[in-house]
Amino acid sequence: MRYLSIRLLGFIVSLCLSCLAQASDKIWTPYQQNSLCLLSENFFEQSGTVAMALPYHSDGAMILAWHIYGKQFVSNIHYLDFEKFSDCFNGEKSCGLPTNLNIAQELKAKRRVFTPDTETFRYFQSPPPKSAIRFAMSEIGDCFGDVAENISFEDAGIAQLTLPMEICTLAGDTLRWGKRSRVKGPDITDEQLKMYQDWGQNVYNLTNNRKYSPNPRPEVCELVPAELVTSFKNYYDSQGYALKETDAYKREQQKIANEAAEKAARYEAREFARIRESRRETLLARNEKERFGSLDGCQIAYSYVINGINRSKYSWIEGHIPEDAISWAVKAENAVQNAQACPLMPEALSRWVEAQDTKLFEAYGADIEFRESKPITMGDDELQRFAQQWMWRNFTFSEANYSEGSNCLAIVWFAQNGAWEWAKMTQAQQDFYVLARKFKEWNAPGKYLCTVLPPESLEVSRNAWQSFHNRKMREQARQEAEWSEANIRKAARRSEIDSYYDELFNWKPPYQKQTTLRCYDVENTKYGTRQHCFNN
């Protein structure tokens, strides 16, 4: 029941959005209907969320959204757009709207929900005033349909021209990014940078934003800020655009483009021939073992069929594969999975296989183009399929465990780090060696190689890994012993220092008895008074 409710709710929401979209088409005129509007018809497309975030929002686009959505405006637009729109109410920007600090504060609140008791909700229940529409036209052009028919371009501060879109695009980049983009394009002052930034953002949406640009993209710029007309015309003249629009110049440019295309085609043809011949020589240089390895006739025919289906421009497969080749290949796969004999080959397929040049045979998973490729997403399933296709022509075994000391870890480790003698390796070892090194280069987990392990590598890999592991353990034990000894010495030294400081901080001078000299007169003589003194 819950599932049905969700489905029903989704249907109602989609129906409402559909009705809203139909209503929108009637009350505004996007670029596809009026080239003097800088917004494409998909500018207000919902992204699947309740609150819609406008792309590179401008205040003019916000006023148009208000005009389109009417009373639902405050619930249809994302709060981040309202945060910027608050400048139109706090006096920082003149948008043809009254200054209202309460509305500005509510619009700037994070994640604010506008309930009917808020001043913002009540204000936007009315359509935008003509003064706001006039301001919006200065940023987005003539998008309001019949509502703006009494507002002239002159009143809105815009002018209608016919210029190459490249000029407006350069100006738009400068206005969007500021001084750092003021490398080329029409001259724009610092004041104009701030004043017409939103116009530049809307031009970007119309020309360079893949999601919101019309198809085909505009080639002519027809609406610019009136204050920038002189600058745009001067740039048009200084860059020689008038010459570029003449028929003679266009013919010359077309001739140059055709010559460049022909040159590129000739180079591509030469490069294709060189690569194809190089690959042919590589294939012809193989001996019988390198060419077929341990493949039987069924596997060879299967390789021909699969390579014929997936043939590239470098393929040496002759003729189209017979109609029943694919069904036979499926039966062959099932036979291998069920350990059954190879199915009988249809006569047409047998003749097609016999007609192929065996010296140019490439086993499935061993063709040059596949060996030079790389998994696109590097996902788990894709890496495993890649490894299985790479090792398809070899006899392999599978190991589920990839933990420390496992057979798979030992074989993968030795293939990626060990010293191999290529001449003494079997074909399966050579294939696995190259595959393992590729996985290491890609930083791909080695565990995805555990299903394609060559059995002849098990003994040598385990011995090498065990030797490496023992050396690592001995080195680890030695380091731990050194660290332990160092820690003991460090602790002893710390104990000595602590004892020294304890003795120093607790030191007191030895006690000394205090004495006082006392004297009294004994007698008076002609030399003076004689005294008797003593200490107590």
mmCIF file of C-alpha atoms in Angstrom, residues 31-32 35-38 161-170 203 205-208 213-224 232 236 241 244-245 250 254:
data_model
loop_
_atom_site.group_PDB
_atom_site.id
_atom_site.type_symbol
_atom_site.label_atom_id
_atom_site.label_comp_id
_atom_site.label_asym_id
_atom_site.label_seq_id
_atom_site.Cartn_x
_atom_site.Cartn_y
_atom_site.Cartn_z
ATOM 1 C CA TYR A 31 15.269 32.250 -26.737
ATOM 2 C CA GLN A 32 13.770 29.558 -28.980
ATOM 3 C CA SER A 35 16.028 35.556 -29.928
ATOM 4 C CA LEU A 36 16.015 38.782 -27.877
ATOM 5 C CA CYS A 37 15.658 36.684 -24.673
ATOM 6 C CA LEU A 38 18.931 35.458 -23.160
ATOM 7 C CA LEU A 161 22.331 45.128 -32.363
ATOM 8 C CA THR A 162 23.565 42.507 -34.776
ATOM 9 C CA LEU A 163 27.069 41.397 -33.770
ATOM 10 C CA PRO A 164 29.013 38.122 -33.904
ATOM 11 C CA MET A 165 28.242 36.140 -30.734
ATOM 12 C CA GLU A 166 31.988 35.845 -30.134
ATOM 13 C CA ILE A 167 32.104 39.521 -29.074
ATOM 14 C CA CYS A 168 29.320 39.091 -26.512
ATOM 15 C CA THR A 169 30.908 35.849 -25.270
ATOM 16 C CA LEU A 170 34.247 37.578 -24.658
ATOM 17 C CA VAL A 203 25.251 35.235 -21.939
ATOM 18 C CA ASN A 205 24.382 30.204 -20.033
ATOM 19 C CA LEU A 206 23.163 30.908 -23.549
ATOM 20 C CA THR A 207 26.458 30.164 -25.303
ATOM 21 C CA ASN A 208 28.705 27.910 -23.198
ATOM 22 C CA SER A 213 22.377 26.346 -24.099
ATOM 23 C CA PRO A 214 19.974 26.001 -27.035
ATOM 24 C CA ASN A 215 20.786 23.668 -29.908
ATOM 25 C CA PRO A 216 22.151 24.940 -32.220
ATOM 26 C CA ARG A 217 23.924 27.578 -30.193
ATOM 27 C CA PRO A 218 23.482 31.252 -31.140
ATOM 28 C CA GLU A 219 25.837 32.739 -33.703
ATOM 29 C CA VAL A 220 24.509 36.308 -33.535
ATOM 30 C CA CYS A 221 24.381 38.591 -30.506
ATOM 31 C CA GLU A 222 21.319 40.807 -30.719
ATOM 32 C CA LEU A 223 20.895 42.393 -27.287
ATOM 33 C CA VAL A 224 23.529 44.219 -25.224
ATOM 34 C CA PHE A 232 31.292 46.652 -28.618
ATOM 35 C CA TYR A 236 34.053 45.049 -33.885
ATOM 36 C CA TYR A 241 34.916 41.657 -38.166
ATOM 37 C CA LYS A 244 35.312 38.439 -41.868
ATOM 38 C CA GLU A 245 31.682 38.754 -42.960
ATOM 39 C CA LYS A 250 34.376 33.210 -45.963
ATOM 40 C CA GLN A 254 36.504 27.532 -46.097
#
